[in-house]
PDB file of C-alpha atoms in Angstrom:
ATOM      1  CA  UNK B  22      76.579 228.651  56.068  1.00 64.00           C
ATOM      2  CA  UNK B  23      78.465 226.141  58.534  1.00 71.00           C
ATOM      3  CA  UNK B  24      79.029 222.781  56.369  1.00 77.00           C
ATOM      4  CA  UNK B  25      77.638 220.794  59.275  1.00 71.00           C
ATOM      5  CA  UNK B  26      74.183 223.134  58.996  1.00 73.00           C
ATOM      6  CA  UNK B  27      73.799 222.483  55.111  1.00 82.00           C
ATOM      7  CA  UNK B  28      74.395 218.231  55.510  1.00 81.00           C
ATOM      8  CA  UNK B  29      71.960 218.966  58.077  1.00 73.00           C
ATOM      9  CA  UNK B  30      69.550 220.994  55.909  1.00 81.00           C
ATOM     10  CA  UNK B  31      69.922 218.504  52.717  1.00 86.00           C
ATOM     11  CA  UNK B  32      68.851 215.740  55.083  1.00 79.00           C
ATOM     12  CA  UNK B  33      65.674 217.605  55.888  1.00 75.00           C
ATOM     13  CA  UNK B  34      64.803 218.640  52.093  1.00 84.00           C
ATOM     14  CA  UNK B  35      65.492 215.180  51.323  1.00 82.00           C
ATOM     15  CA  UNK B  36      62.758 213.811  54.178  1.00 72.00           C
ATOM     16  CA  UNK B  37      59.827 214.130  51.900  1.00 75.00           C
ATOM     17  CA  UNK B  38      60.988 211.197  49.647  1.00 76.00           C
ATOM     18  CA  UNK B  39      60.810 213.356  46.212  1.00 85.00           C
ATOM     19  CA  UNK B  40      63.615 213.422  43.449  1.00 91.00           C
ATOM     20  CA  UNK B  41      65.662 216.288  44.436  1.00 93.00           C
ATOM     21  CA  UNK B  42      68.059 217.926  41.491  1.00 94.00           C
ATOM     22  CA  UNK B  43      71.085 218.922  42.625  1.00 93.00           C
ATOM     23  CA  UNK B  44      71.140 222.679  40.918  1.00 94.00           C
ATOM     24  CA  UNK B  45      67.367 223.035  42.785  1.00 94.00           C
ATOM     25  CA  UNK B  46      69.226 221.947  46.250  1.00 93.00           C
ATOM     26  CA  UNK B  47      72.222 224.489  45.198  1.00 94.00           C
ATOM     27  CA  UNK B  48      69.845 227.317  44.533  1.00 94.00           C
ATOM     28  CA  UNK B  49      67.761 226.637  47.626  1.00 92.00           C
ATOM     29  CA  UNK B  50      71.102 227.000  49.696  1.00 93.00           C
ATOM     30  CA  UNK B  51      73.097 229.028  47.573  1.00 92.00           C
ATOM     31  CA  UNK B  52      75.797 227.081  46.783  1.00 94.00           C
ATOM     32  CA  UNK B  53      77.352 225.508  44.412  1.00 93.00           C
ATOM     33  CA  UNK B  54      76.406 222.295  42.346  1.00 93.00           C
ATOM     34  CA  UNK B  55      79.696 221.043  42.967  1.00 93.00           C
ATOM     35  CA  UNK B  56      79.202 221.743  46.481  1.00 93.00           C
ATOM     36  CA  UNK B  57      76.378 219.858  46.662  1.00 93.00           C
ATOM     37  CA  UNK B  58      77.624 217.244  44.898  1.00 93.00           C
ATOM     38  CA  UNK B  59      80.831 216.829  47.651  1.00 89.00           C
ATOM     39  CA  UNK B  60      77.999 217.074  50.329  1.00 88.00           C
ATOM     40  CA  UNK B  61      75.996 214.229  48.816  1.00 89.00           C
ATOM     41  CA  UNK B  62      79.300 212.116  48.346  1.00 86.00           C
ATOM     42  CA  UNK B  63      79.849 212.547  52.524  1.00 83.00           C
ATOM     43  CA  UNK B  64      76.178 211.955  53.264  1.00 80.00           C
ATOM     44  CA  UNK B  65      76.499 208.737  50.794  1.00 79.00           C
ATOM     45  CA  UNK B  66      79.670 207.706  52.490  1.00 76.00           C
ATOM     46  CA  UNK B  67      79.041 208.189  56.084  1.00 68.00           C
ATOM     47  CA  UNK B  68      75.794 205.966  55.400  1.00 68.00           C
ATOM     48  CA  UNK B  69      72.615 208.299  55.230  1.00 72.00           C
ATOM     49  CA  UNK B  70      70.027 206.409  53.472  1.00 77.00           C
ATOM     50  CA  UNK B  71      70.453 208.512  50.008  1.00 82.00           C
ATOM     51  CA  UNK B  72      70.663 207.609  46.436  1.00 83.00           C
ATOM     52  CA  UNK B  73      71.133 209.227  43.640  1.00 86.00           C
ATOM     53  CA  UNK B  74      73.848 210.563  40.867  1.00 83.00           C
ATOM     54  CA  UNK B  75      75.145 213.349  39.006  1.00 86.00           C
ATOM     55  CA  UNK B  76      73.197 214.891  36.611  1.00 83.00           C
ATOM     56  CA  UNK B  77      70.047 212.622  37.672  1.00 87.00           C
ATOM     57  CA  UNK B  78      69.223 213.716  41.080  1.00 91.00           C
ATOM     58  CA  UNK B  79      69.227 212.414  44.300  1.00 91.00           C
ATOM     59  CA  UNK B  80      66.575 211.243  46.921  1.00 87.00           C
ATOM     60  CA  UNK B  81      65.863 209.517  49.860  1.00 80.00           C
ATOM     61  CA  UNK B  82      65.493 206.015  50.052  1.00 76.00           C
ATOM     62  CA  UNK B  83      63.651 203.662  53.236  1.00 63.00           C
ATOM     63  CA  UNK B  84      64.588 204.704  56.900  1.00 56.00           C
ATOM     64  CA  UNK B  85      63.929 205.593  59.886  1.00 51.00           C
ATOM     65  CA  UNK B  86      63.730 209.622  60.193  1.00 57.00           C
ATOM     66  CA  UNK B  87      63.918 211.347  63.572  1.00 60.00           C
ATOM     67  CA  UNK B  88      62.418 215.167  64.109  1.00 63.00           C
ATOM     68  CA  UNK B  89      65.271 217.926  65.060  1.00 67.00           C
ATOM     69  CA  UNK B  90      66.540 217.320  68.558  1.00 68.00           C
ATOM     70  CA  UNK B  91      67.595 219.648  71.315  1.00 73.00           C
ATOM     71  CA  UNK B  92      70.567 217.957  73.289  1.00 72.00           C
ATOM     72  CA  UNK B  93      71.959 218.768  76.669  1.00 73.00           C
ATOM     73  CA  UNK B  94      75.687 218.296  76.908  1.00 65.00           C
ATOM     74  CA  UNK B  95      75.030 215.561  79.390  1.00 68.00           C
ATOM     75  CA  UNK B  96      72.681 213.647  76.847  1.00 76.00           C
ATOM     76  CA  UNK B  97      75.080 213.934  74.318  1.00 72.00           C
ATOM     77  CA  UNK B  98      77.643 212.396  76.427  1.00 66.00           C
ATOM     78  CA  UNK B  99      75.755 209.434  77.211  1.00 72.00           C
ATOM     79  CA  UNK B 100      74.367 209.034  73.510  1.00 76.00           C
ATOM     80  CA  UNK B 101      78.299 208.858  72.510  1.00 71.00           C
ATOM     81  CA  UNK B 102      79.186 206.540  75.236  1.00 71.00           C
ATOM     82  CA  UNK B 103      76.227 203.994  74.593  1.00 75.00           C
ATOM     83  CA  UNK B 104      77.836 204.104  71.157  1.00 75.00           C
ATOM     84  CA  UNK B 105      80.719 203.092  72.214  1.00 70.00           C
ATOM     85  CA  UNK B 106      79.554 200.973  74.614  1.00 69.00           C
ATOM     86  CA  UNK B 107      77.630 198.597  71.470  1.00 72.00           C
ATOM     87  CA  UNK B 108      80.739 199.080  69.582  1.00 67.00           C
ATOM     88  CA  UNK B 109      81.972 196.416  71.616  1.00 62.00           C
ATOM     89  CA  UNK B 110      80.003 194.066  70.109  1.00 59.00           C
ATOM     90  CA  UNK B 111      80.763 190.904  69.115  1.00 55.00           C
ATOM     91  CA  UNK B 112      77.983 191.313  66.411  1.00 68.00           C
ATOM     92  CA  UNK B 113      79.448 193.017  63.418  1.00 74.00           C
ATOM     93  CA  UNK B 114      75.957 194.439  62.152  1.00 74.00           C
ATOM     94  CA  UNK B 115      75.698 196.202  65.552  1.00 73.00           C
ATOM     95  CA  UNK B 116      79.394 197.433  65.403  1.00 75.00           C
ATOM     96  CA  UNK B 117      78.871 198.791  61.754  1.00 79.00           C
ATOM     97  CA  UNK B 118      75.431 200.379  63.096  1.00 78.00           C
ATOM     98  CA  UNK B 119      77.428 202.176  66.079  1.00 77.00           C
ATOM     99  CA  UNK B 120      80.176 203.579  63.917  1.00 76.00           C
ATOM    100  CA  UNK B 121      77.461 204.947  61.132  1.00 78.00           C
ATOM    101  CA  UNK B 122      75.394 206.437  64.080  1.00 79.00           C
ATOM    102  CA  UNK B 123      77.992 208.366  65.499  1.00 74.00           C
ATOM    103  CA  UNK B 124      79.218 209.983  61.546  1.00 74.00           C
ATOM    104  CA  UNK B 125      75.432 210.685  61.596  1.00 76.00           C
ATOM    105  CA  UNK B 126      75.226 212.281  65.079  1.00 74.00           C
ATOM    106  CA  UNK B 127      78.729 214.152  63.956  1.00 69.00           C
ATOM    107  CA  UNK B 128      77.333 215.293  60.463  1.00 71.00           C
ATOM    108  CA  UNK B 129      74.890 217.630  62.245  1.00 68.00           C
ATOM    109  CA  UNK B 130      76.076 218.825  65.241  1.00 65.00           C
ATOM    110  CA  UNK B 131      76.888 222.445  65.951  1.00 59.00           C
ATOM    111  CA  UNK B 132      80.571 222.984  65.556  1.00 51.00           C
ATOM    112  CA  UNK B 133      80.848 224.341  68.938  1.00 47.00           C
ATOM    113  CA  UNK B 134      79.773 220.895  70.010  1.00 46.00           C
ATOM    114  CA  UNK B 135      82.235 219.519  67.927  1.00 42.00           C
ATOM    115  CA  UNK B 136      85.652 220.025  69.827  1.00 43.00           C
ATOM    116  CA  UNK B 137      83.678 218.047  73.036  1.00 44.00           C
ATOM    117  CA  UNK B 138      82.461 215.234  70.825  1.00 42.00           C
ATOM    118  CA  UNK B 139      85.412 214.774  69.112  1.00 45.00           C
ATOM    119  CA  UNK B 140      86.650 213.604  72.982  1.00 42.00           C
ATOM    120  CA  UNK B 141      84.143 210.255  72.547  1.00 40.00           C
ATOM    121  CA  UNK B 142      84.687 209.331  68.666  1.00 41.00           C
ATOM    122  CA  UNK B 143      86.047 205.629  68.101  1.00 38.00           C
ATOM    123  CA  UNK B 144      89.783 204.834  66.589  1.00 37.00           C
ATOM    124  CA  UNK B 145      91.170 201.636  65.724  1.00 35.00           C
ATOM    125  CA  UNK B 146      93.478 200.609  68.458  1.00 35.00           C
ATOM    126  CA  UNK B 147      92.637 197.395  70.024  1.00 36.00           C
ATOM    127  CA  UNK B 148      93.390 196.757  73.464  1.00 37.00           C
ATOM    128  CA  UNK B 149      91.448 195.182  76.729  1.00 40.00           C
ATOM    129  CA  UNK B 150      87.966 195.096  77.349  1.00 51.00           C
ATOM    130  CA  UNK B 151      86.885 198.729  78.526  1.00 57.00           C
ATOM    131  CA  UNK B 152      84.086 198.108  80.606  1.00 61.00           C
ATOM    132  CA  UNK B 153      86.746 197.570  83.527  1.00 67.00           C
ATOM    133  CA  UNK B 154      87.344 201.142  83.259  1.00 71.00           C
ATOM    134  CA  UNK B 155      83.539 201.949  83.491  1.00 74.00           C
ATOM    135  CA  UNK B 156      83.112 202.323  87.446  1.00 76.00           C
ATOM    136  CA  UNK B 157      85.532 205.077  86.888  1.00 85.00           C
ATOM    137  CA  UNK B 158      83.878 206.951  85.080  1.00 82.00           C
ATOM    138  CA  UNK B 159      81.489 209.580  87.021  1.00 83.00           C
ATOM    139  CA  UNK B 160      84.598 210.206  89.028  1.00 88.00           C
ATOM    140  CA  UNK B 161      87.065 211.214  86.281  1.00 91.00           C
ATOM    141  CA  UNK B 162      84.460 213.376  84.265  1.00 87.00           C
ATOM    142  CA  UNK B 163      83.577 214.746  87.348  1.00 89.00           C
ATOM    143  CA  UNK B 164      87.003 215.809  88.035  1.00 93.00           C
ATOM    144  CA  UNK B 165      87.852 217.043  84.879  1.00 93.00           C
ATOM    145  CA  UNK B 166      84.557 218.877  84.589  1.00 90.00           C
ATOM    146  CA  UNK B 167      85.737 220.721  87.907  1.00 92.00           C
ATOM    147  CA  UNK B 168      89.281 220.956  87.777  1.00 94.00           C
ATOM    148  CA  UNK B 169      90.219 218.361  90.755  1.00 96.00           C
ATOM    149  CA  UNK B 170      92.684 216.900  91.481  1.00 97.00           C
ATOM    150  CA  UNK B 171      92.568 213.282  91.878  1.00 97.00           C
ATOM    151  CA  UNK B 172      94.805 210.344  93.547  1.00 97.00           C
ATOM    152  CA  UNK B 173      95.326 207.910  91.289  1.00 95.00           C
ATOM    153  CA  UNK B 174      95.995 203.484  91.977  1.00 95.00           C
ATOM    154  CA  UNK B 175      97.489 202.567  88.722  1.00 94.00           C
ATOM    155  CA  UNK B 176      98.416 199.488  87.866  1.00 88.00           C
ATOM    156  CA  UNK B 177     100.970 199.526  84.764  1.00 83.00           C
ATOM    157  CA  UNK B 178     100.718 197.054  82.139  1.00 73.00           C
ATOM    158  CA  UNK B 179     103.428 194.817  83.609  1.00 79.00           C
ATOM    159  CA  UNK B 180     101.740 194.394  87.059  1.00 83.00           C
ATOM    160  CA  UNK B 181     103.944 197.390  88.896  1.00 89.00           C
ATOM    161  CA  UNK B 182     100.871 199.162  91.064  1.00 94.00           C
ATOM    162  CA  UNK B 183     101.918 202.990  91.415  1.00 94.00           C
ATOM    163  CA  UNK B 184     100.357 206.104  93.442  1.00 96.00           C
ATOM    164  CA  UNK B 185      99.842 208.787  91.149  1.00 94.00           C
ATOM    165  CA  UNK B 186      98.483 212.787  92.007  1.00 97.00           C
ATOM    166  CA  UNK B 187      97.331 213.694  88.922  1.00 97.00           C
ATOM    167  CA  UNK B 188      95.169 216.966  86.955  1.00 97.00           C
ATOM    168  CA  UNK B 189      92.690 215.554  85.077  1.00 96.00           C
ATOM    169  CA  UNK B 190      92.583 217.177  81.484  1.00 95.00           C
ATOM    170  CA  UNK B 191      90.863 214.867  78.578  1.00 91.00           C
ATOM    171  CA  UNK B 192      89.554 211.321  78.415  1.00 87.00           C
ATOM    172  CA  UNK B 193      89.225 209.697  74.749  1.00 78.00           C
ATOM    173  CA  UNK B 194      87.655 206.335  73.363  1.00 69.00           C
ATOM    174  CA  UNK B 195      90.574 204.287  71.260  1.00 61.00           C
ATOM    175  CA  UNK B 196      88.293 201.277  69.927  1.00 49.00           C
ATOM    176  CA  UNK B 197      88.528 198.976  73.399  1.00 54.00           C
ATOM    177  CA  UNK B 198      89.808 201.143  75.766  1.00 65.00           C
ATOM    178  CA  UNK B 199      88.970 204.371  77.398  1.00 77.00           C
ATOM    179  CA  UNK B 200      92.451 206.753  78.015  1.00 83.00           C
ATOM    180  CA  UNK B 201      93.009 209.600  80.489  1.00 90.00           C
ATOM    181  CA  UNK B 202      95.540 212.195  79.540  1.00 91.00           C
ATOM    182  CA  UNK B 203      96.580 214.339  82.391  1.00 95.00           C
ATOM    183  CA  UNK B 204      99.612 216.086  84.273  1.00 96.00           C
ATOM    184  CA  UNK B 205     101.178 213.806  86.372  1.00 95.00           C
ATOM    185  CA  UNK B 206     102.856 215.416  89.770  1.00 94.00           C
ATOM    186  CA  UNK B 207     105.033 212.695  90.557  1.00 91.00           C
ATOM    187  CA  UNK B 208     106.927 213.221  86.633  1.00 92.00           C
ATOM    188  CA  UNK B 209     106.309 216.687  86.318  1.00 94.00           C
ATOM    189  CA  UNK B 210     104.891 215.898  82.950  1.00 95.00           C
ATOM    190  CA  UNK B 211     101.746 214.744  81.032  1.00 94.00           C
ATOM    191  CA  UNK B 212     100.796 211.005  81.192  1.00 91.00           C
ATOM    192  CA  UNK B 213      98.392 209.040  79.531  1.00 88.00           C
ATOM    193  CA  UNK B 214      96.895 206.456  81.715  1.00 90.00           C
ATOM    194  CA  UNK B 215      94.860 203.676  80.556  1.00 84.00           C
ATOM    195  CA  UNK B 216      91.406 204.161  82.357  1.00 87.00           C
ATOM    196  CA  UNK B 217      90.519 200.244  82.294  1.00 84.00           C
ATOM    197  CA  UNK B 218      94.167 199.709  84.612  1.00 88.00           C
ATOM    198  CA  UNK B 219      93.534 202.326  87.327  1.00 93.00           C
ATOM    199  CA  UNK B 220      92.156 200.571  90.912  1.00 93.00           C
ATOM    200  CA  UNK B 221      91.333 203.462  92.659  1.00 93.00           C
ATOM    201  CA  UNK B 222      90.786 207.497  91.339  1.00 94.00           C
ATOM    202  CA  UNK B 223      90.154 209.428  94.789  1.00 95.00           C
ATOM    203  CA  UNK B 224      89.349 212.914  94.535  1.00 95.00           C
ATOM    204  CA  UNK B 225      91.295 215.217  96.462  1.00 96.00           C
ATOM    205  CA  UNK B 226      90.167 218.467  98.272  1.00 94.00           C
ATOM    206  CA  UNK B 227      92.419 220.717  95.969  1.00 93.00           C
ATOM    207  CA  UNK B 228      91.574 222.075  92.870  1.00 95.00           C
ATOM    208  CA  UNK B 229      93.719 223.501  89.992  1.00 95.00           C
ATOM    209  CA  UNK B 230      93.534 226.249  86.959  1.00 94.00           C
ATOM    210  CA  UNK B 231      95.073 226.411  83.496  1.00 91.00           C
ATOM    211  CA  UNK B 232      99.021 226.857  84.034  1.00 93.00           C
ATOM    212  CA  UNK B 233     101.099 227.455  81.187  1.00 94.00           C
ATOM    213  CA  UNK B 234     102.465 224.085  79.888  1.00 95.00           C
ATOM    214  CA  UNK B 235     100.289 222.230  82.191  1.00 95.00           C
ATOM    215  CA  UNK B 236      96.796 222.317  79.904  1.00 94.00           C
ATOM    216  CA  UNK B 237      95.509 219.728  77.417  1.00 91.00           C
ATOM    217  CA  UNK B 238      96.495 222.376  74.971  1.00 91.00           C
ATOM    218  CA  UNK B 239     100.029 222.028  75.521  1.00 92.00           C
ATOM    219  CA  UNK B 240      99.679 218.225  75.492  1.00 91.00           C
ATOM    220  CA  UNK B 241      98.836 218.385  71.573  1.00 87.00           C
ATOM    221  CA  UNK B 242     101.307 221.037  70.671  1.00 88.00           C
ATOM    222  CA  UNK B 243     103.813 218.520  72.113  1.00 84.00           C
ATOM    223  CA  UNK B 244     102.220 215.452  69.823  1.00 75.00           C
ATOM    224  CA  UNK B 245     102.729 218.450  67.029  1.00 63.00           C
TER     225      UNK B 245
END
C-alpha cells in the first residue's frame, strides 16, 4: 500500500471518534506498529485533528470531516490556487489555515496527482504582491497545457522592458509570487520569469514538442 492511501485510510478509521490502538490499526492494514506510529507523527504534525500516544492509543478529536472526494484536475488546480490566494493574508490564523489545508489536501492525494500538485505548493521566498500576475494566468496555463508558444512583455526588476519568445514549461507558487520557467529563444536557454513583472503574454500560432535539452526535465537536471 501507497503511504499516501494508508494516511488516507487512518483518517477514515479514525472518523468514528473511538480510541483506536495502534497494533489494531497495524493489523487492520498490515503494517507495522512502528509504521503506524511514523504515520500518526505526520498526521499529528501536518495538523489533522488527532491525539493520542504510544502505547495508549490514538483518536480523533473535534473537526470538521468531509466524505471522500472525486477531483477533476481543473478543480484541483483552483482548490490549490485559492490556497494560495488566502495565503496572502494579512491574518495569520488564515495563513496558518491555508498552509495546514494544503499538507491535508497533499496527505491524500494519489501519487500520480502528486508530481502536478507539487507545481502549486507554497515556499518561503518573499517577494511582491502576486495578484499582479493573476490576469496572466488562463493564458500561461493555457499555453503550457498545449505546448504554445507565447510572446512575452517583460519588464525586469530594474525597469528594462524586454520582448521575449518563449516555450512555456512549469509555473510554481514561491510564497508572494507566482514564477514561469521556460526556454527562452532570444538566450537559447531556460529562464525563469517572474509572472507578477510580465505586461503582456500573447500566444503565438506555433506550437512546440519535447526537444532534448529544451524540457522542464532538463531544467532540474541542470539545478542538480
Amino acid at each position: 500500500m501507497r503511504r499516501t492511501d494508508r494516511l488516507f485510510d487512518i483518517i477514515q478509521i479514525l472518523r468514528d471518534g473511538k480510541l483506536h490502538r495502534a497494533q489494531d490499526i497495524a493489523d487492520r492494514l498490515e503494517v507495522s506498529v512502528r509504521t503506524i506510529y511514523r504515520d500518526m507523527d505526520t498526521l499529528i504534525a501536518s495538523g489533522v485533528p488527532v491525539q493520542g500516544e504510544r502505547g495508549m492509543g490514538y483518536m480523533a478529536v473535534e473537526a470538521i470531516t468531509l466524505p471522500p472526494l472525486t477531483l477533476t484536475a481543473a478543480e484541483l488546480e483552483a482548490l490549490n490556487l485559492g490556497m494560495a490566494i488566502v495565503a496572502e493574508a494579512a491574518d495569520p490564523d488564515l495563513k496558518t489555515a491555508a498552509l495546514s489545508l494544503a499538507d491535508k489536501i497533499d496527505a491524500v492525494l494519489p501519487t500520480q496527482t502528486v508530481a502536478e500538485a507539487d507545481a502549486w505548493k507554497f515556499a518561503v521566498y518573499p517577494f511582491a504582491d502576486a495578484a499582479r500576475g493573476f490576469s496572466h494566468m488562463p493564458a500561461l496555463r493555457a499555453a503550457i497545457k498545449g505546448r504554445q508558444k507565447l510572446r512575452l512583455s517583460y519588464r525586469r526588476i530594474d525597469g528594462t522592458l524586454t520582448e521575449r519568445t518563449i516555450r512555456p514549461l512549469h509555473m510554481e507558487y514561491w510564497g508572494r509570487v507566482w514564477t514561469l520557467t521556460a526556454w527562452c529563444d532570444l538566450r537559447d536557454d531556460f529562464r525563469v520569469f517572474r509572472v507578477d513583472l510580465i505586461e503582456e503574454a500573447a500566444p503565438l500560432p506555433e506550437l512546440f514538442v519535447d526537444e532534448p535539452g529544451k524540457t522542464y526535465a532538463d531544467y532540474l537536471a541542470t539545478m542538480g
